[in-house]
GROMACS .gro file of C-alpha atoms in nm:
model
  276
    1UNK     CA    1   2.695  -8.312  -6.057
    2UNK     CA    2   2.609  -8.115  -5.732
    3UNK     CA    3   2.577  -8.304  -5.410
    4UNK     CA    4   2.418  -8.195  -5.056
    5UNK     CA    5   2.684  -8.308  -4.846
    6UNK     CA    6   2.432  -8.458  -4.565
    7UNK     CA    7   2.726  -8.490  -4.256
    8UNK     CA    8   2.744  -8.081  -4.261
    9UNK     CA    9   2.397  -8.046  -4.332
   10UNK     CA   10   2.181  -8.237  -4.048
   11UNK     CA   11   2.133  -8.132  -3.780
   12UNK     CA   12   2.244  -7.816  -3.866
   13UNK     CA   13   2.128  -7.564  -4.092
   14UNK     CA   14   2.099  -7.599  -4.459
   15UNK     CA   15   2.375  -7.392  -4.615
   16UNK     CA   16   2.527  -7.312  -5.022
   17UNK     CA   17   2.862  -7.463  -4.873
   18UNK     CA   18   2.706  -7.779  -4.794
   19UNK     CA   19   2.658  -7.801  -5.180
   20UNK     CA   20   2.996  -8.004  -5.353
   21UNK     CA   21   3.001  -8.011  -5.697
   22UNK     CA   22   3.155  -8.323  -5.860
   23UNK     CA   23   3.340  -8.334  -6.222
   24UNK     CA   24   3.296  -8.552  -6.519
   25UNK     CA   25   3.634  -8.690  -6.417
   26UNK     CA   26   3.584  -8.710  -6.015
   27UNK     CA   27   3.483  -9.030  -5.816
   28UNK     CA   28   3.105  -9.011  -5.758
   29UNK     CA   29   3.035  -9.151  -5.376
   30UNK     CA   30   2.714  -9.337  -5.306
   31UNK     CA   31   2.406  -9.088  -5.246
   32UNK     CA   32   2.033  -9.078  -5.146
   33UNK     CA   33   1.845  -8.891  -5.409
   34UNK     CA   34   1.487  -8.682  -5.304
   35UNK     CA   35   1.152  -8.715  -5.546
   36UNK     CA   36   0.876  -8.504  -5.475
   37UNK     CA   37   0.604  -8.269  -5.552
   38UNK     CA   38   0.722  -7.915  -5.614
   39UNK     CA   39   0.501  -7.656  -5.434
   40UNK     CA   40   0.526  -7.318  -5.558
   41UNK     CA   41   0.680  -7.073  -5.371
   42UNK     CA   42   0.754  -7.318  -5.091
   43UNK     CA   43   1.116  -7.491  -5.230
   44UNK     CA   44   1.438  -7.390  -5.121
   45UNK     CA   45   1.640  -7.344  -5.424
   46UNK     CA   46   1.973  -7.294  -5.468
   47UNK     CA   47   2.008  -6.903  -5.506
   48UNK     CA   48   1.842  -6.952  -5.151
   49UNK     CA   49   2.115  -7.132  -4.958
   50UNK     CA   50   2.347  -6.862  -5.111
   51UNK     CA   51   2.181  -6.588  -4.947
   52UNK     CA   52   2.031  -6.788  -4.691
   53UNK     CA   53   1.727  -6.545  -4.670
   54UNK     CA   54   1.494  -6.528  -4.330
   55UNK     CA   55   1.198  -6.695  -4.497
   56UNK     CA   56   1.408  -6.994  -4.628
   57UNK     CA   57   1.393  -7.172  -4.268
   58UNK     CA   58   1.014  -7.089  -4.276
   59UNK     CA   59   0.914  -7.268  -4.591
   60UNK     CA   60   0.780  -7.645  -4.629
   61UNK     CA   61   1.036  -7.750  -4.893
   62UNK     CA   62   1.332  -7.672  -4.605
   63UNK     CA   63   1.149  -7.881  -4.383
   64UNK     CA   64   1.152  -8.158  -4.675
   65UNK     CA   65   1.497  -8.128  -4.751
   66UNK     CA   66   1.603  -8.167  -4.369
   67UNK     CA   67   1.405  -8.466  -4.340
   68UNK     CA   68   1.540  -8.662  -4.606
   69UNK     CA   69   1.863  -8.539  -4.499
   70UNK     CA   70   1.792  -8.725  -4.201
   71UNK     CA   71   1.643  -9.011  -4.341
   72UNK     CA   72   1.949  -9.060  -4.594
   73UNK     CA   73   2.176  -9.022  -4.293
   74UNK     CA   74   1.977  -9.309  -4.077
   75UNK     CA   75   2.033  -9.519  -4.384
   76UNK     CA   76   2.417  -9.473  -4.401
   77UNK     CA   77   2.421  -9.188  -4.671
   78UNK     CA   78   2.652  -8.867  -4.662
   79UNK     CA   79   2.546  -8.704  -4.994
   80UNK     CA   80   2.182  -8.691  -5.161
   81UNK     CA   81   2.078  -8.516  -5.422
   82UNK     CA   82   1.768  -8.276  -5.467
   83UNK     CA   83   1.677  -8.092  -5.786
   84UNK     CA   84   1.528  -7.766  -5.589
   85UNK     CA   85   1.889  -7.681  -5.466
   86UNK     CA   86   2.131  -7.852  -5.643
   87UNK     CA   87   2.043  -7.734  -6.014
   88UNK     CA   88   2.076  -7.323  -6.034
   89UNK     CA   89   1.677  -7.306  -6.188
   90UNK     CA   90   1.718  -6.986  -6.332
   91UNK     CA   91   2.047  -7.058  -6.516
   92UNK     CA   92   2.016  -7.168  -6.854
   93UNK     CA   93   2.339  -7.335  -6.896
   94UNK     CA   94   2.275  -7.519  -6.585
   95UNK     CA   95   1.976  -7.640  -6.659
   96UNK     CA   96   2.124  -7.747  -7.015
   97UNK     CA   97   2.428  -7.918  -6.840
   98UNK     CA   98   2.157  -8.122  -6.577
   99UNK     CA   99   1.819  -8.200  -6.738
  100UNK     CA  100   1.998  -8.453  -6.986
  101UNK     CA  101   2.140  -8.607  -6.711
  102UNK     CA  102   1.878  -8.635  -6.475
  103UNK     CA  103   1.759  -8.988  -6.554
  104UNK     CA  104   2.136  -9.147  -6.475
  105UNK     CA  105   2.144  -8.916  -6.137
  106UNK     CA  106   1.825  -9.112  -6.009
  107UNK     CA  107   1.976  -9.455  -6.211
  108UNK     CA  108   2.288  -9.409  -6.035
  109UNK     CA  109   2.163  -9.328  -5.667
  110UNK     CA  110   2.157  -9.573  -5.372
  111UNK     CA  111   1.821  -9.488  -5.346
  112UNK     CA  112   1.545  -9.282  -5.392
  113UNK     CA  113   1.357  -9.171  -5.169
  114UNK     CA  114   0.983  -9.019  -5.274
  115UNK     CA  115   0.787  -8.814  -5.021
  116UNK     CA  116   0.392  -8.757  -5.142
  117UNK     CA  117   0.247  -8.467  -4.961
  118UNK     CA  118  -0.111  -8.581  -5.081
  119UNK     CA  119  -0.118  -8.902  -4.904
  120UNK     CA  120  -0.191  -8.968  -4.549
  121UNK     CA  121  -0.209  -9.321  -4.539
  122UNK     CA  122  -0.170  -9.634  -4.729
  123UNK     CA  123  -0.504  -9.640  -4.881
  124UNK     CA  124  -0.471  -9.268  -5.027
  125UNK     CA  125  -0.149  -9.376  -5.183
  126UNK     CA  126  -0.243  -9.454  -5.571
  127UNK     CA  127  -0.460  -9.151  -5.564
  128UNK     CA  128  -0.125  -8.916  -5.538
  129UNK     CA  129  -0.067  -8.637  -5.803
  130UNK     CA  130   0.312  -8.761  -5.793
  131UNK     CA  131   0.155  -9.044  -6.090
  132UNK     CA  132   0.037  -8.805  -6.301
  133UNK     CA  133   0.351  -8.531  -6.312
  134UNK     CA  134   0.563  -8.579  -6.630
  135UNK     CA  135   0.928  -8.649  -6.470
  136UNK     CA  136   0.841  -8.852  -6.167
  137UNK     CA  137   0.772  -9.099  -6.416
  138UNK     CA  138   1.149  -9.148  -6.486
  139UNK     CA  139   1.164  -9.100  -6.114
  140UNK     CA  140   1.023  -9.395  -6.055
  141UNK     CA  141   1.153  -9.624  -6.322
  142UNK     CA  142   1.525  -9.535  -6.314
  143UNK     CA  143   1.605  -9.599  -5.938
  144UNK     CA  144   1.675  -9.966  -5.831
  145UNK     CA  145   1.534  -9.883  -5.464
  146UNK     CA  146   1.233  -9.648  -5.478
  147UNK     CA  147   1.126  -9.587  -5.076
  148UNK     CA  148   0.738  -9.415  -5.103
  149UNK     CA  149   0.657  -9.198  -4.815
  150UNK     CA  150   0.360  -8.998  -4.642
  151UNK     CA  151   0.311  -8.654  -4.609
  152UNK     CA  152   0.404  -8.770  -4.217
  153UNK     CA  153   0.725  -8.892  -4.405
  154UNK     CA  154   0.585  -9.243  -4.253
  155UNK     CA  155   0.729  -9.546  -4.482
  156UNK     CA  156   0.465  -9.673  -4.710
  157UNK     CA  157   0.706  -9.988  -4.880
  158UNK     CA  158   0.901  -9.975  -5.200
  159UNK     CA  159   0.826 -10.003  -5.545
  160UNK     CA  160   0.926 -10.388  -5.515
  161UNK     CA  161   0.647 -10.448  -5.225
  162UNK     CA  162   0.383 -10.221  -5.387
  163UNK     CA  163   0.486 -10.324  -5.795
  164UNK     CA  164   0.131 -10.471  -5.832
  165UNK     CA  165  -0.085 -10.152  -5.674
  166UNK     CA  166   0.195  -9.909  -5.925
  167UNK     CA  167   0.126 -10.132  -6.213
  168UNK     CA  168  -0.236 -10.125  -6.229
  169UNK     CA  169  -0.211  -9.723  -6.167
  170UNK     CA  170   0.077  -9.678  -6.411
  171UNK     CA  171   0.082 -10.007  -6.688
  172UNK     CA  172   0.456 -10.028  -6.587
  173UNK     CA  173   0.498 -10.393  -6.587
  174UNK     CA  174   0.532 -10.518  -6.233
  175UNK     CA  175   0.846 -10.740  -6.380
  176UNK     CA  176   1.036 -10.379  -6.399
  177UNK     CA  177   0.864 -10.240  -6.164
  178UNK     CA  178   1.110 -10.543  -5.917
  179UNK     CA  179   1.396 -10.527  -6.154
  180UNK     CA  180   1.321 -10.826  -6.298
  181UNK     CA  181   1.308 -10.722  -6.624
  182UNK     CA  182   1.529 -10.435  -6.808
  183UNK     CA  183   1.377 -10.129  -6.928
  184UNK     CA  184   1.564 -10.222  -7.249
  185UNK     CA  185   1.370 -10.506  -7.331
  186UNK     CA  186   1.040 -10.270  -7.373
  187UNK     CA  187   1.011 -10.156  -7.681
  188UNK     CA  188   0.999  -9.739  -7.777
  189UNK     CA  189   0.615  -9.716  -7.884
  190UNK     CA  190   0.547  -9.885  -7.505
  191UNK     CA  191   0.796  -9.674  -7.307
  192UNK     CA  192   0.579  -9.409  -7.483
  193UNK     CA  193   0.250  -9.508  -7.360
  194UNK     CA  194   0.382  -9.460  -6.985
  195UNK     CA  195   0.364  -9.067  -6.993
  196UNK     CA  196  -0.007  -9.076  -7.151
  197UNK     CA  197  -0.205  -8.825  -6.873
  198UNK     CA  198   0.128  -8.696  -6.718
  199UNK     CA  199   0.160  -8.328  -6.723
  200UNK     CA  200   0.408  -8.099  -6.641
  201UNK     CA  201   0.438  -7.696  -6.556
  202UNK     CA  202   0.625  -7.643  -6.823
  203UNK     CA  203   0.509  -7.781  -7.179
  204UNK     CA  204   0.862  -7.771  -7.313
  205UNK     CA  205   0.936  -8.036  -7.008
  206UNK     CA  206   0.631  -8.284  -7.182
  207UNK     CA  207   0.928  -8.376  -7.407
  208UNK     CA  208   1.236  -8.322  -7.190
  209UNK     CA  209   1.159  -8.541  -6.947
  210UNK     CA  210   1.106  -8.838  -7.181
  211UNK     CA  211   1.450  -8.843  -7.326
  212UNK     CA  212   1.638  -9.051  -7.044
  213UNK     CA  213   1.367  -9.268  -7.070
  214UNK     CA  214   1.395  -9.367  -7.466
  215UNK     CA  215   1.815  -9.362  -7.466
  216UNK     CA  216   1.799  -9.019  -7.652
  217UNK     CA  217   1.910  -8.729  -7.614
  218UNK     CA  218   1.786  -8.360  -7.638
  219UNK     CA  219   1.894  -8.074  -7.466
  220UNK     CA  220   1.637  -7.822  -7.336
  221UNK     CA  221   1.558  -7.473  -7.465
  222UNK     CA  222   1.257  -7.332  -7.330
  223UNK     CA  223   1.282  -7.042  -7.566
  224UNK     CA  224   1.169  -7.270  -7.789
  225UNK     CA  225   0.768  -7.350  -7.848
  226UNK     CA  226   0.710  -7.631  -7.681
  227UNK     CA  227   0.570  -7.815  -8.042
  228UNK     CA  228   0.940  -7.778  -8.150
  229UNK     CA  229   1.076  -7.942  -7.821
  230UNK     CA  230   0.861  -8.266  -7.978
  231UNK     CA  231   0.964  -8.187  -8.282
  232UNK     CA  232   1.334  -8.241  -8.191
  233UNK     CA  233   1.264  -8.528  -7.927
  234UNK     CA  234   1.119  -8.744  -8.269
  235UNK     CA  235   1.431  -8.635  -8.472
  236UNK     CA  236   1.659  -8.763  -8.176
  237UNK     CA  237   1.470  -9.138  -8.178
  238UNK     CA  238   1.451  -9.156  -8.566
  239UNK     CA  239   1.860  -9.066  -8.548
  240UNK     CA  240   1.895  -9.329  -8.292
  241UNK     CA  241   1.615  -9.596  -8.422
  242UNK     CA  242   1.554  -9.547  -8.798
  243UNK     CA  243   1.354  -9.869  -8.798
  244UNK     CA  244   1.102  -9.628  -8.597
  245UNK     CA  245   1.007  -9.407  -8.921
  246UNK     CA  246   0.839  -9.678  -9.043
  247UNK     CA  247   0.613  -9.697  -8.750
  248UNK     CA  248   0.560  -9.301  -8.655
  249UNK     CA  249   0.532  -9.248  -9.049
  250UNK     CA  250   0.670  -8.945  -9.046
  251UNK     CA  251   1.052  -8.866  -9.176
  252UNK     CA  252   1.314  -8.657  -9.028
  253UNK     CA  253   1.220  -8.387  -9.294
  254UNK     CA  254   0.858  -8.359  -9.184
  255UNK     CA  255   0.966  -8.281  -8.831
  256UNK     CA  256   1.170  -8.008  -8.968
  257UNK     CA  257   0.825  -7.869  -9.071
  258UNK     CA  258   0.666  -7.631  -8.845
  259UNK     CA  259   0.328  -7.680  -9.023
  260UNK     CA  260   0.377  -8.072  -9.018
  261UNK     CA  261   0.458  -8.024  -8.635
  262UNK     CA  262   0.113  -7.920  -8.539
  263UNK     CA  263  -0.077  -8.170  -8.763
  264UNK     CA  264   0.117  -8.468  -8.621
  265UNK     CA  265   0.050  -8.383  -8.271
  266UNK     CA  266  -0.042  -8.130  -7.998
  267UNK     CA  267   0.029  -8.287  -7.686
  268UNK     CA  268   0.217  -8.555  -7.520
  269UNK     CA  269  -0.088  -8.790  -7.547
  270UNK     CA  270  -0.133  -8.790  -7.941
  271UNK     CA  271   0.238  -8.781  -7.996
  272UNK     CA  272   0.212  -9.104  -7.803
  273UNK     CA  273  -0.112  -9.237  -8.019
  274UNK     CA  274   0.103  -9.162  -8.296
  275UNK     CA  275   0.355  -9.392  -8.233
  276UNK     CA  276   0.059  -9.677  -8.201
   0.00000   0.00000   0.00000
């Protein structure tokens, strides 16, 4: 796991050897962790902070990161954690090593922090894009603190004060929505229904970003058509819950069939119905 290391980084400039990696065997400290809306050709990633190029300090998403920087800092934080710079994008083992992990990074974080671009003041806030993008969902539910701000990075509350407002936008029960109530007692088929209407850039991610969220896991390969990413995602919760077949009806061996694939479902929405 890859870490901004906040005391280096704010107030000075962002840099690659702010970024300390951490082993399977190392001591995680506490950290802040960032969710957001990517903006294309605006993030910093992380081949940026290596070459530390003259436009970096000129785009939005280096304003973003410093502010959170700042923010985790105010709230007694030396490390956060932001996908844009601290997974290598364009590396394919990288992105194999991170994207199965990415719903224990936000589970495992102090707290996350969520900036929405889109909303200028309270009464904007369900009408964000941020609940319709495919992995913000686990963004939201894996966190214990989940802090929503405006595009003024202006506090809005957390997902404790505004559970009921995120339920009725989401159907996330406002019981786990507080932490009342463990994701573990939902059962698969209604985890499911969360991501109906979420999209994401990259139809392969439709299925990748579920996988924290149903205990499985499946690691990404966007070579791959993206039917075959759901393809694999169903053989991963039949392995883990065989008392699922029953309800899908459909067997490991049919979703080992390319034909089958296509008739069972073409997007993340019937694949959902399905389980119904």
């Amino acid at each position: 796991m890859v870490l901004q290391h906040i005391a280096r980084t704010y107030p000075l400039p962002i840099q690659y050897d702010n970024l300390v990696k951490f082993t399977k065997t190392d001591t995680i400290p506490s950290y802040a962790i960032l969710s957001h809306l990517w903006v294309e050709g605006e993030e910093v990633t992380h081949e940026e902070l290596v070459h530390v190029w003259s436009t970096t300090y000129q785009k939005s998403g280096y304003q973003k990161i410093r502010t959170s920087c700042q923010i985790a800092s105010r709230d007694g934080y030396r490390y956060i954690w932001i996908d844009t710079c601290c997974i290598i994008q364009q590396d394919e083992m990288d992105l194999r090593e991170n994207i199965p992990n990415m719903y224990g990074f936000y589970q495992n974080s102090g707290i996350c922090y969520v900036y929405l671009p889109d909303v200028s003041s309270k009464q904007d806030f369900h009408r964000s894009r941020w609940f319709k993008r495919g992995w913000t969902l686990q963004e939201l539910v894996a966190p214990r603190i989940v802090a929503f701000y405006d595009t003024r990075w202006r506090y809005l509350g957390d997902k404790r004060e505004l559970k009921e407002e995120i339920s009725r936008k989401t159907t996330i029960s406002p019981d786990i929505l507080s932490g009342t109530q463990s994701i573990q007692d939902i059962a698969i088929i209604d985890r499911m229904t969360w991501a109906l209407e979420r999209k994401t850039t990259k139809r392969q991610d439709s299925a990748y970003c579920l996988q924290g969220l149903l205990g499985v896991t499946v690691e990404p390969d966007y070579r791959e058509f993206w039917l075959e990413s759901f393809n694999r995602l169903g053989r991963a919760l039949l392995k883990k819950y065989p008392e699922l077949e029953k309800e899908l009806g459909v067997s490991d061996a049919q979703l080992s069939d390319p034909d089958y694939s296509c008739v069972w479902h073409t997007s993340v929405t019937s694949f959902t119905l399905a389980l119904r």
